[in-house]
Coordinates of C-alpha atoms in Angstrom, one line a residue:
M1 CA 0.0 0.0 0.0
A2 CA 1.3 3.5 -0.8
R3 CA 2.7 5.5 2.1
N4 CA 2.6 9.2 2.5
T5 CA 5.7 11.1 1.3
R6 CA 8.3 11.6 3.9
A7 CA 9.9 14.7 2.5
K8 CA 8.9 18.1 1.3
K9 CA 7.8 18.2 -2.3
S10 CA 10.3 19.6 -4.9
E11 CA 9.9 23.2 -5.6
A12 CA 8.3 24.0 -8.9
P13 CA 9.2 27.1 -10.8
K14 CA 6.6 29.8 -10.0
V15 CA 5.2 32.1 -12.6
D16 CA 4.7 35.5 -11.0
V17 CA 1.2 36.1 -12.3
G18 CA -0.8 35.4 -9.2
A19 CA -1.4 39.0 -8.2
E20 CA -2.3 39.9 -11.8
I21 CA -4.7 37.0 -12.1
F22 CA -6.5 37.7 -8.8
A23 CA -6.8 41.4 -9.7
S24 CA -8.5 40.5 -13.0
L25 CA -10.8 38.0 -11.2
R26 CA -11.9 40.6 -8.7
E27 CA -12.7 43.0 -11.5
L28 CA -14.6 40.2 -13.2
E29 CA -16.6 39.6 -10.0
K30 CA -17.5 43.3 -9.8
I31 CA -18.7 43.4 -13.5
K32 CA -20.4 40.1 -13.9
G33 CA -20.9 38.9 -10.3
I34 CA -18.8 35.7 -10.8
P35 CA -17.2 34.7 -7.5
V36 CA -13.4 34.7 -7.5
D37 CA -13.3 31.2 -5.9
Y38 CA -15.4 29.8 -8.7
M39 CA -13.0 31.2 -11.4
V40 CA -9.9 30.0 -9.5
D41 CA -11.3 26.5 -9.6
R42 CA -12.0 26.9 -13.4
L43 CA -8.5 28.2 -14.0
K44 CA -7.0 25.2 -12.1
Q45 CA -9.2 22.9 -14.1
A46 CA -8.1 24.6 -17.4
L47 CA -4.4 24.3 -16.5
T48 CA -4.8 20.7 -15.5
N49 CA -6.6 19.8 -18.7
A50 CA -3.9 21.7 -20.7
Y51 CA -1.1 19.8 -19.1
R52 CA -2.8 16.4 -19.6
K53 CA -3.5 17.2 -23.3
D54 CA -0.1 18.7 -24.3
R55 CA 2.3 16.2 -22.9
E56 CA 5.3 15.1 -25.1
D57 CA 5.0 11.5 -23.9
N58 CA 1.3 11.4 -24.8
K59 CA 0.6 9.7 -21.5
D60 CA -2.9 9.9 -20.2
V61 CA -2.3 11.3 -16.7
P62 CA -5.3 11.2 -14.4
A63 CA -6.6 14.6 -13.3
E64 CA -6.1 13.7 -9.6
N65 CA -2.3 13.3 -10.3
V66 CA -1.9 16.9 -11.4
V67 CA -1.7 19.6 -8.7
V68 CA -2.1 23.3 -9.5
D69 CA -1.1 25.8 -6.8
L70 CA -2.6 29.2 -7.7
S71 CA -2.5 32.1 -5.2
E72 CA -1.7 35.7 -5.1
K73 CA 1.9 34.7 -4.5
G74 CA 2.2 33.0 -7.9
L75 CA 1.3 30.0 -10.0
S76 CA 3.0 26.6 -10.0
M77 CA 2.2 23.0 -11.0
Y78 CA 3.2 19.5 -10.0
Q79 CA 2.6 16.0 -11.3
V80 CA 2.2 13.4 -8.6
K81 CA 3.6 9.9 -9.1
T82 CA 4.2 6.9 -6.9
A83 CA 7.8 5.6 -6.4
V84 CA 8.1 1.9 -7.3
E85 CA 10.8 -0.6 -8.0
E86 CA 9.1 -1.8 -11.2
V87 CA 7.3 0.7 -13.4
E88 CA 4.0 -0.7 -14.9
D89 CA 2.3 2.7 -15.7
A90 CA 4.7 5.5 -16.4
A91 CA 1.8 8.0 -16.2
V92 CA 1.4 7.5 -12.5
Q93 CA 4.5 5.7 -11.4
M94 CA 8.2 6.5 -11.2
H95 CA 11.2 4.2 -10.7
I96 CA 12.7 4.5 -7.2
D97 CA 16.1 5.5 -8.5
A98 CA 14.7 8.4 -10.5
A99 CA 12.5 9.4 -7.6
R100 CA 15.6 9.6 -5.3
N101 CA 17.2 12.1 -7.7
L102 CA 14.3 14.4 -6.7
N103 CA 14.2 13.4 -3.0
P104 CA 16.9 11.1 -1.5
N105 CA 14.6 10.0 1.3
V106 CA 11.9 8.5 -0.9
Q107 CA 11.0 4.9 -0.3
P108 CA 9.0 2.5 -2.5
G109 CA 5.3 3.4 -2.2
D110 CA 5.9 7.0 -1.4
T111 CA 4.4 9.7 -3.5
V112 CA 6.7 12.1 -5.4
T113 CA 5.8 15.6 -6.6
I114 CA 7.5 16.4 -9.9
P115 CA 7.6 20.2 -10.8
V116 CA 6.1 21.2 -14.1
D117 CA 7.5 24.0 -16.2
I118 CA 4.3 26.0 -17.1
D119 CA 6.3 28.1 -19.6
K120 CA 6.8 25.1 -21.8
F121 CA 3.0 24.7 -22.5
G122 CA 2.3 24.7 -26.2
R123 CA -0.2 26.6 -28.2
I124 CA -2.8 23.8 -27.9
A125 CA -2.5 23.9 -24.1
A126 CA -3.0 27.6 -24.0
Q127 CA -6.0 27.4 -26.2
T128 CA -7.5 24.6 -24.1
A129 CA -7.0 26.6 -20.9
K130 CA -8.6 29.7 -22.6
Q131 CA -11.6 27.8 -23.8
V132 CA -12.3 26.2 -20.4
V133 CA -12.1 29.6 -18.7
I134 CA -14.4 31.2 -21.3
Q135 CA -16.8 28.4 -20.8
G136 CA -16.6 28.8 -17.1
I137 CA -17.5 32.5 -17.4
R138 CA -20.4 31.7 -19.6
E139 CA -21.7 29.0 -17.3
A140 CA -21.4 31.3 -14.3
E141 CA -23.3 34.1 -16.2
R142 CA -26.0 31.7 -17.2
G143 CA -26.3 30.3 -13.7
A144 CA -26.5 33.9 -12.3
I145 CA -29.2 34.8 -14.9
Y146 CA -31.1 31.6 -14.2
E147 CA -31.1 32.3 -10.4
S148 CA -32.1 35.9 -11.1
Y149 CA -35.2 35.0 -13.2
S150 CA -36.1 32.0 -11.0
S151 CA -36.6 34.5 -8.2
K152 CA -38.7 36.7 -10.6
S153 CA -41.2 34.0 -11.3
Q154 CA -44.8 35.3 -11.0
E155 CA -43.6 38.9 -11.5
L156 CA -44.6 41.3 -14.3
L157 CA -41.7 42.4 -16.5
T158 CA -41.3 44.7 -19.5
A159 CA -40.2 42.8 -22.6
T160 CA -39.0 43.8 -26.1
V161 CA -40.3 41.8 -29.0
Q162 CA -37.4 40.3 -31.0
R163 CA -39.2 38.2 -33.6
V164 CA -42.4 36.4 -34.4
D165 CA -42.1 32.7 -35.3
P166 CA -44.2 31.3 -38.2
T167 CA -45.8 29.0 -35.6
G168 CA -47.2 32.1 -33.9
D169 CA -44.8 32.0 -30.9
V170 CA -43.3 35.4 -30.0
F171 CA -39.7 35.6 -28.9
V172 CA -38.9 38.5 -26.6
E173 CA -36.0 39.9 -24.6
I174 CA -36.4 40.7 -20.9
G175 CA -34.0 42.3 -18.4
Q176 CA -31.2 44.9 -18.8
G177 CA -27.5 44.8 -19.0
N178 CA -25.8 41.6 -17.9
E179 CA -29.2 40.2 -16.8
K180 CA -30.7 40.2 -20.3
S181 CA -32.4 36.9 -21.2
D182 CA -34.5 35.4 -23.9
A183 CA -38.1 34.6 -23.3
V184 CA -40.9 33.0 -25.3
L185 CA -44.5 34.0 -25.4
R186 CA -46.4 30.9 -26.7
T187 CA -49.4 31.3 -28.9
G188 CA -51.7 30.0 -26.1
E189 CA -50.4 32.7 -23.7
Q190 CA -51.1 35.6 -26.1
I191 CA -54.1 37.8 -25.8
P192 CA -56.5 36.9 -28.7
G193 CA -56.4 39.5 -31.5
E194 CA -53.2 41.1 -30.2
S195 CA -50.4 41.5 -32.9
Y196 CA -46.7 42.0 -32.3
E197 CA -43.9 43.6 -34.2
P198 CA -40.2 43.5 -33.6
G199 CA -39.3 46.4 -31.2
D200 CA -42.7 46.5 -29.5
L201 CA -42.6 46.9 -25.7
I202 CA -45.1 44.7 -23.8
R203 CA -45.7 43.6 -20.3
V204 CA -45.4 39.9 -19.6
Y205 CA -45.9 37.7 -16.6
V206 CA -43.1 35.2 -15.8
L207 CA -44.5 31.7 -15.6
E208 CA -41.4 29.5 -15.2
V209 CA -37.7 29.3 -16.0
H210 CA -35.9 26.4 -17.8
R211 CA -32.2 25.7 -18.0
M212 CA -31.1 25.6 -21.6
G213 CA -27.7 25.1 -23.3
R214 CA -27.4 28.7 -24.4
G215 CA -28.8 30.1 -21.2
P216 CA -32.2 30.1 -19.3
M217 CA -35.4 30.1 -21.3
V218 CA -38.1 32.0 -19.6
Q219 CA -41.8 31.1 -20.3
V220 CA -44.0 34.2 -20.1
S221 CA -47.7 35.0 -20.4
R222 CA -50.1 37.8 -21.3
T223 CA -53.3 35.8 -20.5
H224 CA -52.6 34.6 -16.9
P225 CA -55.1 36.1 -14.4
N226 CA -52.1 37.4 -12.4
V227 CA -51.3 39.8 -15.2
V228 CA -54.3 41.8 -14.1
R229 CA -53.3 41.4 -10.5
R230 CA -49.8 42.8 -11.1
L231 CA -51.0 45.7 -13.2
F232 CA -53.4 46.8 -10.5
E233 CA -50.6 46.5 -8.0
L234 CA -48.6 48.9 -10.1
E235 CA -51.4 51.3 -10.7
T236 CA -53.0 51.3 -7.2
P237 CA -50.9 52.5 -4.3
E238 CA -53.5 51.3 -1.8
I239 CA -52.9 47.7 -3.0
A240 CA -49.1 48.1 -2.8
E241 CA -49.5 49.5 0.7
G242 CA -51.8 46.7 1.9
Q243 CA -54.9 48.9 2.3
V244 CA -56.8 47.1 -0.4
E245 CA -56.5 43.4 -1.1
I246 CA -57.4 41.5 -4.3
R247 CA -59.1 38.3 -3.2
N248 CA -59.8 36.7 -6.6
I249 CA -59.7 37.1 -10.3
A250 CA -61.6 35.5 -13.1
R251 CA -60.4 36.3 -16.6
E252 CA -61.1 35.6 -20.3
A253 CA -58.1 37.3 -21.8
G254 CA -58.8 39.9 -24.4
S255 CA -62.5 40.0 -23.6
R256 CA -63.4 40.5 -19.9
S257 CA -62.1 40.1 -16.4
K258 CA -63.8 40.3 -13.0
I259 CA -61.8 41.1 -9.9
A260 CA -63.0 40.9 -6.3
V261 CA -61.4 43.3 -3.8
R262 CA -61.8 44.1 -0.1
A263 CA -60.6 46.9 2.2
A264 CA -58.0 45.8 4.7
M265 CA -58.5 49.2 6.5
E266 CA -61.6 51.0 7.7
G267 CA -62.6 54.0 5.7
V268 CA -61.0 52.8 2.4
D269 CA -63.2 52.3 -0.7
P270 CA -61.6 49.3 -2.4
V271 CA -63.5 49.7 -5.7
G272 CA -62.8 53.5 -5.8
A273 CA -59.1 52.9 -5.1
C274 CA -58.8 50.5 -8.1
V275 CA -60.9 52.7 -10.4
G276 CA -58.8 55.8 -9.5
P277 CA -59.5 59.5 -10.0
R278 CA -61.6 59.9 -13.1
G279 CA -61.1 56.2 -13.8
G280 CA -57.5 56.8 -14.6
R281 CA -56.1 53.7 -12.9
V282 CA -58.5 51.1 -14.3
A283 CA -58.1 52.9 -17.7
A284 CA -54.4 52.3 -17.6
V285 CA -54.9 48.6 -17.0
V286 CA -57.5 48.4 -19.8
D287 CA -55.1 50.1 -22.2
E288 CA -52.3 47.7 -21.4
L289 CA -54.7 44.8 -22.0
C290 CA -55.8 46.1 -25.4
G291 CA -59.3 47.2 -24.3
E292 CA -60.2 44.2 -22.2
K293 CA -63.3 45.1 -20.0
I294 CA -62.8 44.9 -16.3
D295 CA -65.5 44.6 -13.6
I296 CA -64.3 45.5 -10.1
V297 CA -66.6 44.1 -7.3
V298 CA -66.5 44.0 -3.5
W299 CA -65.6 40.7 -2.0
S300 CA -67.9 39.5 0.8
E301 CA -67.8 36.7 3.4
D302 CA -71.6 36.3 2.7
P303 CA -71.9 34.1 -0.3
C304 CA -75.2 35.6 -1.3
E305 CA -73.8 39.2 -1.2
Y306 CA -70.7 38.0 -3.1
V307 CA -72.6 36.3 -5.9
K308 CA -74.9 39.4 -6.2
A309 CA -71.9 41.7 -6.6
A310 CA -70.1 39.3 -9.0
L311 CA -73.1 39.5 -11.4
S312 CA -72.5 43.2 -11.8
P313 CA -73.4 45.2 -13.8
A314 CA -76.8 43.4 -13.7
D315 CA -79.3 44.1 -10.9
V316 CA -80.2 41.2 -8.7
V317 CA -83.5 40.7 -6.9
S318 CA -82.5 37.8 -4.7
V319 CA -79.8 35.1 -4.2
T320 CA -80.8 31.8 -2.5
P321 CA -78.2 29.1 -1.5
V322 CA -79.0 25.6 -2.6
P323 CA -78.9 23.4 0.6
G324 CA -76.0 20.9 0.6
Q325 CA -74.4 22.3 -2.6
K326 CA -72.0 25.0 -3.5
A327 CA -74.6 26.6 -5.7
C328 CA -77.3 29.3 -5.6
R329 CA -80.4 30.4 -7.4
V330 CA -80.5 34.0 -8.5
V331 CA -83.6 36.0 -9.5
V332 CA -83.2 39.0 -11.7
P333 CA -85.7 41.5 -13.3
D334 CA -86.8 40.3 -16.7
D335 CA -85.1 43.2 -18.4
Q336 CA -81.8 42.3 -16.7
L337 CA -81.7 38.6 -17.6
S338 CA -79.6 39.0 -20.8
L339 CA -77.3 41.4 -18.9
A340 CA -76.9 39.0 -16.0
I341 CA -76.1 36.0 -18.3
G342 CA -74.0 38.1 -20.7
K343 CA -73.0 37.5 -24.3
E344 CA -72.7 33.7 -24.8
G345 CA -73.0 33.3 -21.0
Q346 CA -69.8 35.1 -20.3
N347 CA -71.0 37.3 -17.3
A348 CA -72.6 34.4 -15.5
R349 CA -69.6 32.2 -16.3
L350 CA -67.0 34.7 -14.9
A351 CA -69.2 35.3 -11.8
A352 CA -69.3 31.6 -11.1
R353 CA -65.5 31.3 -11.6
L354 CA -64.9 34.3 -9.4
T355 CA -67.1 33.1 -6.5
G356 CA -66.7 29.4 -6.8
Y357 CA -70.4 28.9 -6.8
K358 CA -72.6 27.3 -9.5
I359 CA -75.2 30.0 -10.4
D360 CA -78.7 29.3 -11.7
I361 CA -80.2 32.6 -13.0
K362 CA -84.0 33.0 -13.4
P363 CA -86.2 36.0 -14.4
V364 CA -88.8 37.3 -11.9
S365 CA -91.6 36.3 -14.3
A366 CA -90.6 32.7 -14.4
V367 CA -90.4 32.5 -10.6
Q368 CA -93.8 34.0 -10.3
E369 CA -95.3 31.6 -12.8
T370 CA -93.8 28.7 -10.9
E371 CA -95.2 30.0 -7.6
A372 CA -98.6 30.5 -9.1
E373 CA -98.7 26.9 -10.4

């Protein structure tokens, strides 16, 4: 069994570039946020690979048999071999007589450190080292961008349209400076009827982030209900400050949305806060969503009151819960029936989605006929 070396390792010639390398790495850390320790490891790996690739004897030296010492004091390298009386693998073994020329006290089974002259590296070795370092920088940048956008999941960001794919998918760029990243707005996540041209600025909601070979690919949406939520958070200070709370959202993108809000503080009008002075706040959201209609209603703990409000703008005569079911019967004036149901049932459908209740809407006349019979 191999024994530990009994003598100090032979001194390898040092290249006085340590201080310069570390100064460059610190500057790189400031500019790109890549940790110095990470890049030191990449440099060591690059030099190890370069030495293994550019050897005159073409021996396949294991990576663990190459030691790179990189510090601010300088740069040096060693190859580690085991002293033996009969050499079977010259890549990792050294005859005892040759080993004793380096260290007279070496015994069979001891490890020997052989200094490497870094200056003798050839052009291939230098290129190998350079490519590994460049790859390390790219990987670190991609990792930093991935972490950055992973933390921005469920946020609303401004994106610049880059191109529109023949399939209908829209590729956009989000972020600024070193944190720029590609994102894709799939056809199913686009607002119906909305068109895009290269250079357009649009607001997108970050759905999820995937690791890709060329960097993170961010999936974004314009149809998610939280697009409406984030837009109102931006436009309404009372929501950002916690005075008004958005309890639920039901949305059919490009057509209509209903949002339920409640006041978290006494004396605050939640609907008025979202509408804004002269309707300016809700108008800004509508403009961003290309004219999508938005109904803002007051959330209530009372299911009947909540359903009544959710059917706005229709007037409601009464709301009666169905025993044992999450459903209710709603009576409306005859002239309000079409308004309560909405075009193709949209108003009733969104109200049911907003409240979580199945809603059965009847006109007053039908109820009166039933009672008469």
